Structures are given as C-alpha cells and as structure tokens.
C-alpha cells in the first residue's frame, strides 16, 4: 500500500448531516470513503455496480446509532474515488485488495464486511482470501451462478450501447449530470452512476464482467465466517436461489428474506434491526447456524 498519509478530499459532503469524506492511496489511485459512528465495532459496507456510497448512507446512520463504526467505501471507478479508464483496474479480486488496504490505513486488524451486489461479492471473496481479517459478512443480494444469464442479457447490451450508440448515451449522460440531486441517497446514487463518463463506465463493466465474480463453491464451503444473507424474490440479476444456495454452502450463514429490492432503503427498520442484531452476535463471538430466519 502507498505510504502517503491519510488526507481529506476537497469535495464537500452533499448534506450537512454527512461526515466529510476521507481518502487513502492504493497503487497510485485515491480511494475515498466516509465514516459514520465511532468505536471498535468496525463494519465496511459497499455499494453495487456503478453506484456509490450515497446508496448506503441511511443504513450507515442506522447502524452507527446502534454503536457501530460504519465505513462506506467508494471502490475504484465509483463515486468520488479515482476513475482510470483501463478495464484491468476493475477486477473484483483487485477490489478485495482495496478493502484490505482500507483496513491497513485505518489501523484495523479486522472488520465485518458487507454490501449490495458487487459489494456482497467483494466481501465474500475477501472472506475466502483472508478469513482472519473478516469478522462477519452482511451480503445483500449476491450475484452468483444462477444470475449469469440475466447479467449477460442486461450488461452486454449496455456495453454495446456505450461503444456504438455513443450519441444517445452521451445525451442521457449530460441530462443526468444536470438533474439536481435530491439528498435521498439511493436516488442520488443512481443519478451519479448515470453521470459517469461513458469510457469510465465501459471500463468498469468490462473489468468486473471479465474477472472472477467470487469464490468457487469449494472455497465457499470453507468460509467459517458468520454470515447474514439478505435477498428477495423479484430480481433476475440477484436471484433468490443464488442467496439460498450460498446459505447452504457457507456453514455459518443465515438467510433473511426481504419484501422487495427497495425495502432496506425505503422502509429499512425491519432489516436494519436484523443487521444490528447480527452484528451484536458477531462482536460477542456468537456463531449462528445456517438456517433460514422466521418467514423464510
């Protein structure tokens, strides 16, 4: 990891309630994060593909109010982090390196890792590669084998549009940049994604789709980390079967069904209570058995 000191970013937070973002340098690139809460109970929560920390700010506030120190990380190519335009920079295994570089910059031996979609896959691979540094996992809608056809049907046309339908794509990009931000994190995160430079967007999609998406089934079976899996039944890109299979493969995993893909960000009380209770168990050292929660 680059030895340059921790610095503050020049871009201000978008809301007075939000902390000033901080950054560290990894392999010559500036990686940005924001911190909610304080203490030793550290959780790093990550966004989905092309999205950013705005998506998870409500979750971070709720968990920080329960005594957790929550770090929202903008992975390379996302949010306020640097955005190189070479696809080789955006493999999921390289994102794992950034997570551990973040822990090093914070002086943390370990943390609970989690996130949505891309963030879930990065967290899962991190637990397979360096389990001693991952105290627990909160995996929201992981993308694994059953998602492959839907992912191809969604992102391959988008990549083709970015390369060949440049005029309409750039027009939509300009419109998204001009739309005023609402201070509702999930909506702003979507607008920020649509505002990304088209070359940067294409590079991220290429890198993520061509690299490893997560650990193998054999590796998953060796993950002893306490794991909470959140999933719902109304999304082809994040199929419920991927989540339920993962819970069977990871020995200490629990599955909590969500009512919709929006529940955690629109009506979050039930699911944030589940996450907070899981974190309490993790920090006490209690392991959970792999069985569905009530309602599964």
mmCIF file of C-alpha atoms in Angstrom:
data_model
loop_
_atom_site.group_PDB
_atom_site.id
_atom_site.type_symbol
_atom_site.label_atom_id
_atom_site.label_comp_id
_atom_site.label_asym_id
_atom_site.label_seq_id
_atom_site.Cartn_x
_atom_site.Cartn_y
_atom_site.Cartn_z
ATOM 1 C CA UNK A 1 0.000 0.000 0.000
ATOM 2 C CA UNK A 2 1.177 3.558 -0.731
ATOM 3 C CA UNK A 3 2.748 5.148 2.331
ATOM 4 C CA UNK A 4 1.283 8.609 1.714
ATOM 5 C CA UNK A 5 -0.692 9.881 4.718
ATOM 6 C CA UNK A 6 -4.463 9.866 5.058
ATOM 7 C CA UNK A 7 -5.941 13.020 3.543
ATOM 8 C CA UNK A 8 -9.261 14.784 3.318
ATOM 9 C CA UNK A 9 -10.965 15.116 -0.044
ATOM 10 C CA UNK A 10 -11.717 18.548 -1.448
ATOM 11 C CA UNK A 11 -15.265 17.693 -2.496
ATOM 12 C CA UNK A 12 -17.644 18.513 0.401
ATOM 13 C CA UNK A 13 -20.304 16.150 1.655
ATOM 14 C CA UNK A 14 -23.663 16.690 -0.039
ATOM 15 C CA UNK A 15 -25.627 17.028 3.191
ATOM 16 C CA UNK A 16 -24.727 18.814 6.458
ATOM 17 C CA UNK A 17 -25.555 15.610 8.361
ATOM 18 C CA UNK A 18 -22.918 13.632 6.492
ATOM 19 C CA UNK A 19 -19.264 13.361 7.519
ATOM 20 C CA UNK A 20 -16.505 14.895 5.442
ATOM 21 C CA UNK A 21 -15.123 12.162 3.147
ATOM 22 C CA UNK A 22 -11.581 10.895 3.687
ATOM 23 C CA UNK A 23 -9.212 9.032 1.364
ATOM 24 C CA UNK A 24 -6.125 6.869 1.121
ATOM 25 C CA UNK A 25 -3.878 5.991 -1.817
ATOM 26 C CA UNK A 26 -3.579 2.451 -3.112
ATOM 27 C CA UNK A 27 -1.373 1.572 -6.096
ATOM 28 C CA UNK A 28 -1.299 5.216 -7.148
ATOM 29 C CA UNK A 29 -5.073 5.737 -7.025
ATOM 30 C CA UNK A 30 -7.040 7.732 -4.487
ATOM 31 C CA UNK A 31 -9.785 5.704 -2.828
ATOM 32 C CA UNK A 32 -12.485 7.647 -0.972
ATOM 33 C CA UNK A 33 -14.632 6.642 1.985
ATOM 34 C CA UNK A 34 -16.786 8.208 4.664
ATOM 35 C CA UNK A 35 -17.103 7.223 8.310
ATOM 36 C CA UNK A 36 -20.233 7.081 10.467
ATOM 37 C CA UNK A 37 -20.054 6.469 14.199
ATOM 38 C CA UNK A 38 -17.020 5.514 16.240
ATOM 39 C CA UNK A 39 -15.630 2.718 18.366
ATOM 40 C CA UNK A 40 -14.052 -0.685 17.810
ATOM 41 C CA UNK A 41 -17.042 -2.395 16.131
ATOM 42 C CA UNK A 42 -15.969 -1.731 12.554
ATOM 43 C CA UNK A 43 -18.109 -2.590 9.514
ATOM 44 C CA UNK A 44 -17.188 -1.736 5.926
ATOM 45 C CA UNK A 45 -20.260 -1.546 3.673
ATOM 46 C CA UNK A 46 -20.006 -1.275 -0.118
ATOM 47 C CA UNK A 47 -22.249 -0.217 -2.998
ATOM 48 C CA UNK A 48 -23.442 -2.040 -6.103
ATOM 49 C CA UNK A 49 -22.002 -1.874 -9.614
ATOM 50 C CA UNK A 50 -21.570 1.737 -10.879
ATOM 51 C CA UNK A 51 -23.253 3.097 -7.729
ATOM 52 C CA UNK A 52 -21.570 4.803 -4.768
ATOM 53 C CA UNK A 53 -21.626 5.482 -1.033
ATOM 54 C CA UNK A 54 -24.759 7.644 -1.323
ATOM 55 C CA UNK A 55 -26.729 4.419 -1.745
ATOM 56 C CA UNK A 56 -25.939 3.160 1.756
ATOM 57 C CA UNK A 57 -25.876 6.329 3.839
ATOM 58 C CA UNK A 58 -29.206 5.625 5.552
ATOM 59 C CA UNK A 59 -28.011 2.143 6.519
ATOM 60 C CA UNK A 60 -24.782 3.588 7.894
ATOM 61 C CA UNK A 61 -26.638 6.109 10.061
ATOM 62 C CA UNK A 62 -28.937 3.413 11.453
ATOM 63 C CA UNK A 63 -26.094 1.033 12.309
ATOM 64 C CA UNK A 64 -23.941 3.834 13.743
ATOM 65 C CA UNK A 65 -26.816 4.703 16.088
ATOM 66 C CA UNK A 66 -26.529 1.125 17.420
ATOM 67 C CA UNK A 67 -22.890 1.612 18.422
ATOM 68 C CA UNK A 68 -21.147 0.518 15.227
ATOM 69 C CA UNK A 69 -18.413 2.351 13.326
ATOM 70 C CA UNK A 70 -19.536 2.165 9.690
ATOM 71 C CA UNK A 71 -17.244 2.880 6.745
ATOM 72 C CA UNK A 72 -18.859 3.497 3.346
ATOM 73 C CA UNK A 73 -16.244 2.779 0.708
ATOM 74 C CA UNK A 74 -16.303 4.076 -2.872
ATOM 75 C CA UNK A 75 -14.479 1.352 -4.794
ATOM 76 C CA UNK A 76 -12.149 2.440 -7.598
ATOM 77 C CA UNK A 77 -14.126 3.800 -10.555
ATOM 78 C CA UNK A 78 -17.130 4.648 -8.386
ATOM 79 C CA UNK A 79 -18.359 7.731 -6.551
ATOM 80 C CA UNK A 80 -15.589 10.102 -5.509
ATOM 81 C CA UNK A 81 -12.713 7.643 -5.968
ATOM 82 C CA UNK A 82 -10.337 7.879 -8.918
ATOM 83 C CA UNK A 83 -11.635 6.595 -12.249
ATOM 84 C CA UNK A 84 -8.933 5.214 -14.544
ATOM 85 C CA UNK A 85 -10.214 4.098 -17.942
ATOM 86 C CA UNK A 86 -8.436 0.729 -18.253
ATOM 87 C CA UNK A 87 -10.634 -2.305 -17.597
ATOM 88 C CA UNK A 88 -7.818 -4.239 -15.917
ATOM 89 C CA UNK A 89 -8.141 -1.934 -12.880
ATOM 90 C CA UNK A 90 -11.662 -3.137 -12.052
ATOM 91 C CA UNK A 91 -11.457 -6.848 -11.316
ATOM 92 C CA UNK A 92 -13.282 -7.983 -8.173
ATOM 93 C CA UNK A 93 -10.113 -9.539 -6.766
ATOM 94 C CA UNK A 94 -8.422 -6.131 -7.062
ATOM 95 C CA UNK A 95 -11.353 -4.580 -5.185
ATOM 96 C CA UNK A 96 -10.616 -7.061 -2.399
ATOM 97 C CA UNK A 97 -7.100 -5.629 -2.209
ATOM 98 C CA UNK A 98 -8.590 -2.149 -1.801
ATOM 99 C CA UNK A 99 -10.733 -3.314 1.125
ATOM 100 C CA UNK A 100 -7.719 -4.692 2.984
ATOM 101 C CA UNK A 101 -5.732 -1.558 2.115
ATOM 102 C CA UNK A 102 -8.555 0.443 3.731
ATOM 103 C CA UNK A 103 -8.256 -1.645 6.918
ATOM 104 C CA UNK A 104 -4.497 -1.071 6.896
ATOM 105 C CA UNK A 105 -4.981 2.683 6.533
ATOM 106 C CA UNK A 106 -7.386 2.639 9.493
ATOM 107 C CA UNK A 107 -5.022 0.528 11.583
ATOM 108 C CA UNK A 108 -7.710 -2.178 11.866
ATOM 109 C CA UNK A 109 -6.785 -5.847 12.156
ATOM 110 C CA UNK A 110 -10.240 -6.971 11.013
ATOM 111 C CA UNK A 111 -13.802 -5.822 10.322
ATOM 112 C CA UNK A 112 -17.248 -7.003 9.320
ATOM 113 C CA UNK A 113 -17.573 -6.639 5.546
ATOM 114 C CA UNK A 114 -20.731 -6.270 3.549
ATOM 115 C CA UNK A 115 -22.572 -4.598 0.746
ATOM 116 C CA UNK A 116 -25.059 -4.799 -2.080
ATOM 117 C CA UNK A 117 -24.497 -6.924 -5.208
ATOM 118 C CA UNK A 118 -20.921 -6.026 -6.235
ATOM 119 C CA UNK A 119 -20.193 -5.106 -2.613
ATOM 120 C CA UNK A 120 -21.514 -8.503 -1.478
ATOM 121 C CA UNK A 121 -19.317 -10.360 -3.963
ATOM 122 C CA UNK A 122 -16.223 -8.370 -2.970
ATOM 123 C CA UNK A 123 -16.917 -9.129 0.699
ATOM 124 C CA UNK A 124 -17.420 -12.842 0.049
ATOM 125 C CA UNK A 125 -14.186 -13.146 -1.923
ATOM 126 C CA UNK A 126 -12.340 -11.236 0.801
ATOM 127 C CA UNK A 127 -13.522 -13.768 3.407
ATOM 128 C CA UNK A 128 -12.256 -16.614 1.218
ATOM 129 C CA UNK A 129 -8.859 -14.995 0.665
ATOM 130 C CA UNK A 130 -8.053 -13.622 4.143
ATOM 131 C CA UNK A 131 -10.559 -15.070 6.627
ATOM 132 C CA UNK A 132 -8.580 -13.884 9.654
ATOM 133 C CA UNK A 133 -9.354 -10.274 8.701
ATOM 134 C CA UNK A 134 -13.122 -10.736 8.227
ATOM 135 C CA UNK A 135 -15.150 -10.942 11.459
ATOM 136 C CA UNK A 136 -18.503 -11.267 9.742
ATOM 137 C CA UNK A 137 -20.303 -10.846 6.414
ATOM 138 C CA UNK A 138 -23.512 -8.975 5.526
ATOM 139 C CA UNK A 139 -24.287 -9.990 1.946
ATOM 140 C CA UNK A 140 -27.163 -8.148 0.299
ATOM 141 C CA UNK A 141 -28.321 -9.760 -2.955
ATOM 142 C CA UNK A 142 -25.088 -11.535 -4.032
ATOM 143 C CA UNK A 143 -24.612 -12.257 -7.759
ATOM 144 C CA UNK A 144 -23.502 -15.837 -8.378
ATOM 145 C CA UNK A 145 -24.067 -18.708 -10.825
ATOM 146 C CA UNK A 146 -27.853 -18.505 -11.244
ATOM 147 C CA UNK A 147 -27.584 -14.810 -12.183
ATOM 148 C CA UNK A 148 -25.293 -15.377 -15.183
ATOM 149 C CA UNK A 149 -27.956 -15.383 -17.966
ATOM 150 C CA UNK A 150 -29.695 -12.259 -16.660
ATOM 151 C CA UNK A 151 -26.400 -10.448 -16.129
ATOM 152 C CA UNK A 152 -25.392 -11.192 -19.716
ATOM 153 C CA UNK A 153 -28.776 -10.027 -21.059
ATOM 154 C CA UNK A 154 -28.539 -6.774 -19.071
ATOM 155 C CA UNK A 155 -24.918 -5.678 -19.272
ATOM 156 C CA UNK A 156 -23.804 -6.902 -22.705
ATOM 157 C CA UNK A 157 -26.356 -4.636 -24.479
ATOM 158 C CA UNK A 158 -25.283 -1.784 -22.198
ATOM 159 C CA UNK A 159 -21.635 -2.323 -23.155
ATOM 160 C CA UNK A 160 -22.567 -2.389 -26.845
ATOM 161 C CA UNK A 161 -24.504 0.857 -26.418
ATOM 162 C CA UNK A 162 -21.556 2.505 -24.674
ATOM 163 C CA UNK A 163 -19.285 1.543 -27.563
ATOM 164 C CA UNK A 164 -21.547 2.017 -30.579
ATOM 165 C CA UNK A 165 -24.592 4.137 -29.665
ATOM 166 C CA UNK A 166 -22.434 6.949 -28.365
ATOM 167 C CA UNK A 167 -24.634 9.930 -29.277
ATOM 168 C CA UNK A 168 -27.825 8.892 -27.372
ATOM 169 C CA UNK A 169 -25.773 7.537 -24.460
ATOM 170 C CA UNK A 170 -23.801 10.766 -24.132
ATOM 171 C CA UNK A 171 -27.042 12.768 -24.344
ATOM 172 C CA UNK A 172 -28.513 10.786 -21.430
ATOM 173 C CA UNK A 173 -25.220 11.271 -19.594
ATOM 174 C CA UNK A 174 -25.423 15.065 -19.978
ATOM 175 C CA UNK A 175 -29.045 15.090 -18.796
ATOM 176 C CA UNK A 176 -28.189 13.014 -15.710
ATOM 177 C CA UNK A 177 -25.385 15.406 -14.785
ATOM 178 C CA UNK A 178 -27.789 18.356 -14.896
ATOM 179 C CA UNK A 179 -30.552 16.813 -12.790
ATOM 180 C CA UNK A 180 -30.496 18.377 -9.286
ATOM 181 C CA UNK A 181 -29.644 15.932 -6.531
ATOM 182 C CA UNK A 182 -32.437 15.148 -4.084
ATOM 183 C CA UNK A 183 -30.399 14.289 -0.933
ATOM 184 C CA UNK A 184 -32.224 10.926 -0.975
ATOM 185 C CA UNK A 185 -29.147 8.728 -1.147
ATOM 186 C CA UNK A 186 -30.384 5.821 -3.330
ATOM 187 C CA UNK A 187 -31.836 8.136 -5.985
ATOM 188 C CA UNK A 188 -28.734 10.333 -5.988
ATOM 189 C CA UNK A 189 -26.538 7.233 -6.313
ATOM 190 C CA UNK A 190 -28.419 6.179 -9.454
ATOM 191 C CA UNK A 191 -28.083 9.668 -10.927
ATOM 192 C CA UNK A 192 -24.365 9.678 -10.089
ATOM 193 C CA UNK A 193 -23.980 6.352 -11.902
ATOM 194 C CA UNK A 194 -25.767 7.705 -14.980
ATOM 195 C CA UNK A 195 -23.457 10.743 -14.856
ATOM 196 C CA UNK A 196 -20.259 8.698 -15.105
ATOM 197 C CA UNK A 197 -18.127 9.327 -18.178
ATOM 198 C CA UNK A 198 -19.066 6.706 -20.751
ATOM 199 C CA UNK A 199 -15.472 5.482 -21.186
ATOM 200 C CA UNK A 200 -15.143 5.048 -17.419
ATOM 201 C CA UNK A 201 -18.483 3.237 -17.237
ATOM 202 C CA UNK A 202 -17.458 0.852 -20.023
ATOM 203 C CA UNK A 203 -14.105 0.155 -18.355
ATOM 204 C CA UNK A 204 -15.763 -0.740 -15.043
ATOM 205 C CA UNK A 205 -18.265 -3.074 -16.722
ATOM 206 C CA UNK A 206 -15.526 -4.782 -18.754
ATOM 207 C CA UNK A 207 -13.297 -5.296 -15.739
ATOM 208 C CA UNK A 208 -15.972 -6.648 -13.422
ATOM 209 C CA UNK A 209 -17.527 -8.965 -16.014
ATOM 210 C CA UNK A 210 -14.241 -10.417 -17.275
ATOM 211 C CA UNK A 211 -12.635 -11.071 -13.878
ATOM 212 C CA UNK A 212 -13.625 -13.540 -11.148
ATOM 213 C CA UNK A 213 -17.029 -12.774 -9.642
ATOM 214 C CA UNK A 214 -16.429 -14.520 -6.316
ATOM 215 C CA UNK A 215 -15.012 -17.609 -4.640
ATOM 216 C CA UNK A 216 -15.606 -21.086 -6.005
ATOM 217 C CA UNK A 217 -18.174 -23.380 -4.395
ATOM 218 C CA UNK A 218 -15.340 -25.299 -2.720
ATOM 219 C CA UNK A 219 -13.937 -22.076 -1.272
ATOM 220 C CA UNK A 220 -17.368 -21.036 -0.010
ATOM 221 C CA UNK A 221 -17.731 -24.287 1.922
ATOM 222 C CA UNK A 222 -14.518 -23.474 3.802
ATOM 223 C CA UNK A 223 -15.684 -19.989 4.893
ATOM 224 C CA UNK A 224 -16.355 -20.213 8.645
ATOM 225 C CA UNK A 225 -17.149 -16.506 8.981
ATOM 226 C CA UNK A 226 -20.596 -15.686 10.474
ATOM 227 C CA UNK A 227 -22.693 -14.580 7.513
ATOM 228 C CA UNK A 228 -26.025 -12.791 7.098
ATOM 229 C CA UNK A 229 -27.548 -13.046 3.610
ATOM 230 C CA UNK A 230 -30.355 -10.686 2.517
ATOM 231 C CA UNK A 231 -32.337 -11.469 -0.620
ATOM 232 C CA UNK A 232 -35.747 -11.117 -2.279
ATOM 233 C CA UNK A 233 -37.676 -12.957 -4.981
ATOM 234 C CA UNK A 234 -38.314 -10.186 -7.513
ATOM 235 C CA UNK A 235 -34.988 -9.624 -9.259
ATOM 236 C CA UNK A 236 -33.457 -11.677 -12.100
ATOM 237 C CA UNK A 237 -29.991 -10.171 -11.670
ATOM 238 C CA UNK A 238 -29.975 -11.076 -7.966
ATOM 239 C CA UNK A 239 -31.936 -14.351 -7.911
ATOM 240 C CA UNK A 240 -33.164 -15.648 -4.578
ATOM 241 C CA UNK A 241 -31.765 -19.062 -5.500
ATOM 242 C CA UNK A 242 -28.221 -17.660 -5.516
ATOM 243 C CA UNK A 243 -28.721 -16.398 -1.965
ATOM 244 C CA UNK A 244 -30.336 -19.596 -0.674
ATOM 245 C CA UNK A 245 -27.653 -21.775 -2.291
ATOM 246 C CA UNK A 246 -24.961 -19.594 -0.761
ATOM 247 C CA UNK A 247 -26.519 -20.050 2.660
ATOM 248 C CA UNK A 248 -26.326 -23.822 2.212
ATOM 249 C CA UNK A 249 -22.695 -23.620 1.094
ATOM 250 C CA UNK A 250 -21.361 -21.293 3.814
ATOM 251 C CA UNK A 251 -21.549 -23.178 7.147
ATOM 252 C CA UNK A 252 -22.377 -20.256 9.489
ATOM 253 C CA UNK A 253 -24.847 -18.396 7.280
ATOM 254 C CA UNK A 254 -28.379 -17.155 7.902
ATOM 255 C CA UNK A 255 -30.876 -16.111 5.214
ATOM 256 C CA UNK A 256 -33.258 -13.197 5.824
ATOM 257 C CA UNK A 257 -35.792 -12.598 3.021
ATOM 258 C CA UNK A 258 -36.541 -9.002 2.061
ATOM 259 C CA UNK A 259 -40.009 -7.995 0.865
ATOM 260 C CA UNK A 260 -38.599 -6.115 -2.147
ATOM 261 C CA UNK A 261 -35.296 -4.814 -3.568
ATOM 262 C CA UNK A 262 -36.123 -1.412 -2.069
ATOM 263 C CA UNK A 263 -37.089 -2.385 1.476
ATOM 264 C CA UNK A 264 -33.691 -1.784 3.084
ATOM 265 C CA UNK A 265 -33.558 1.771 1.722
ATOM 266 C CA UNK A 266 -37.211 2.846 1.696
ATOM 267 C CA UNK A 267 -38.621 1.061 4.778
ATOM 268 C CA UNK A 268 -35.413 -0.031 6.500
ATOM 269 C CA UNK A 269 -36.434 -0.615 10.130
ATOM 270 C CA UNK A 270 -37.015 -4.378 9.942
ATOM 271 C CA UNK A 271 -33.855 -5.231 8.004
ATOM 272 C CA UNK A 272 -31.556 -2.805 9.810
ATOM 273 C CA UNK A 273 -32.762 -4.366 13.061
ATOM 274 C CA UNK A 274 -31.788 -7.786 11.670
ATOM 275 C CA UNK A 275 -28.349 -6.487 10.675
ATOM 276 C CA UNK A 276 -27.823 -4.775 14.046
ATOM 277 C CA UNK A 277 -28.768 -7.969 15.910
ATOM 278 C CA UNK A 278 -26.400 -9.986 13.721
ATOM 279 C CA UNK A 279 -23.571 -7.537 14.434
ATOM 280 C CA UNK A 280 -24.236 -7.859 18.169
ATOM 281 C CA UNK A 281 -23.800 -11.628 17.843
ATOM 282 C CA UNK A 282 -20.618 -11.228 15.804
ATOM 283 C CA UNK A 283 -18.961 -8.878 18.270
ATOM 284 C CA UNK A 284 -19.961 -11.121 21.195
ATOM 285 C CA UNK A 285 -18.464 -14.070 19.328
ATOM 286 C CA UNK A 286 -21.758 -15.947 18.931
ATOM 287 C CA UNK A 287 -21.924 -18.044 15.743
ATOM 288 C CA UNK A 288 -25.244 -18.670 14.023
ATOM 289 C CA UNK A 289 -26.323 -21.907 12.406
ATOM 290 C CA UNK A 290 -27.114 -21.992 8.696
ATOM 291 C CA UNK A 291 -30.902 -21.966 8.690
ATOM 292 C CA UNK A 292 -33.475 -19.523 7.356
ATOM 293 C CA UNK A 293 -34.837 -16.871 9.660
ATOM 294 C CA UNK A 294 -38.530 -16.731 10.553
ATOM 295 C CA UNK A 295 -40.598 -16.081 7.429
ATOM 296 C CA UNK A 296 -38.152 -17.699 5.036
#
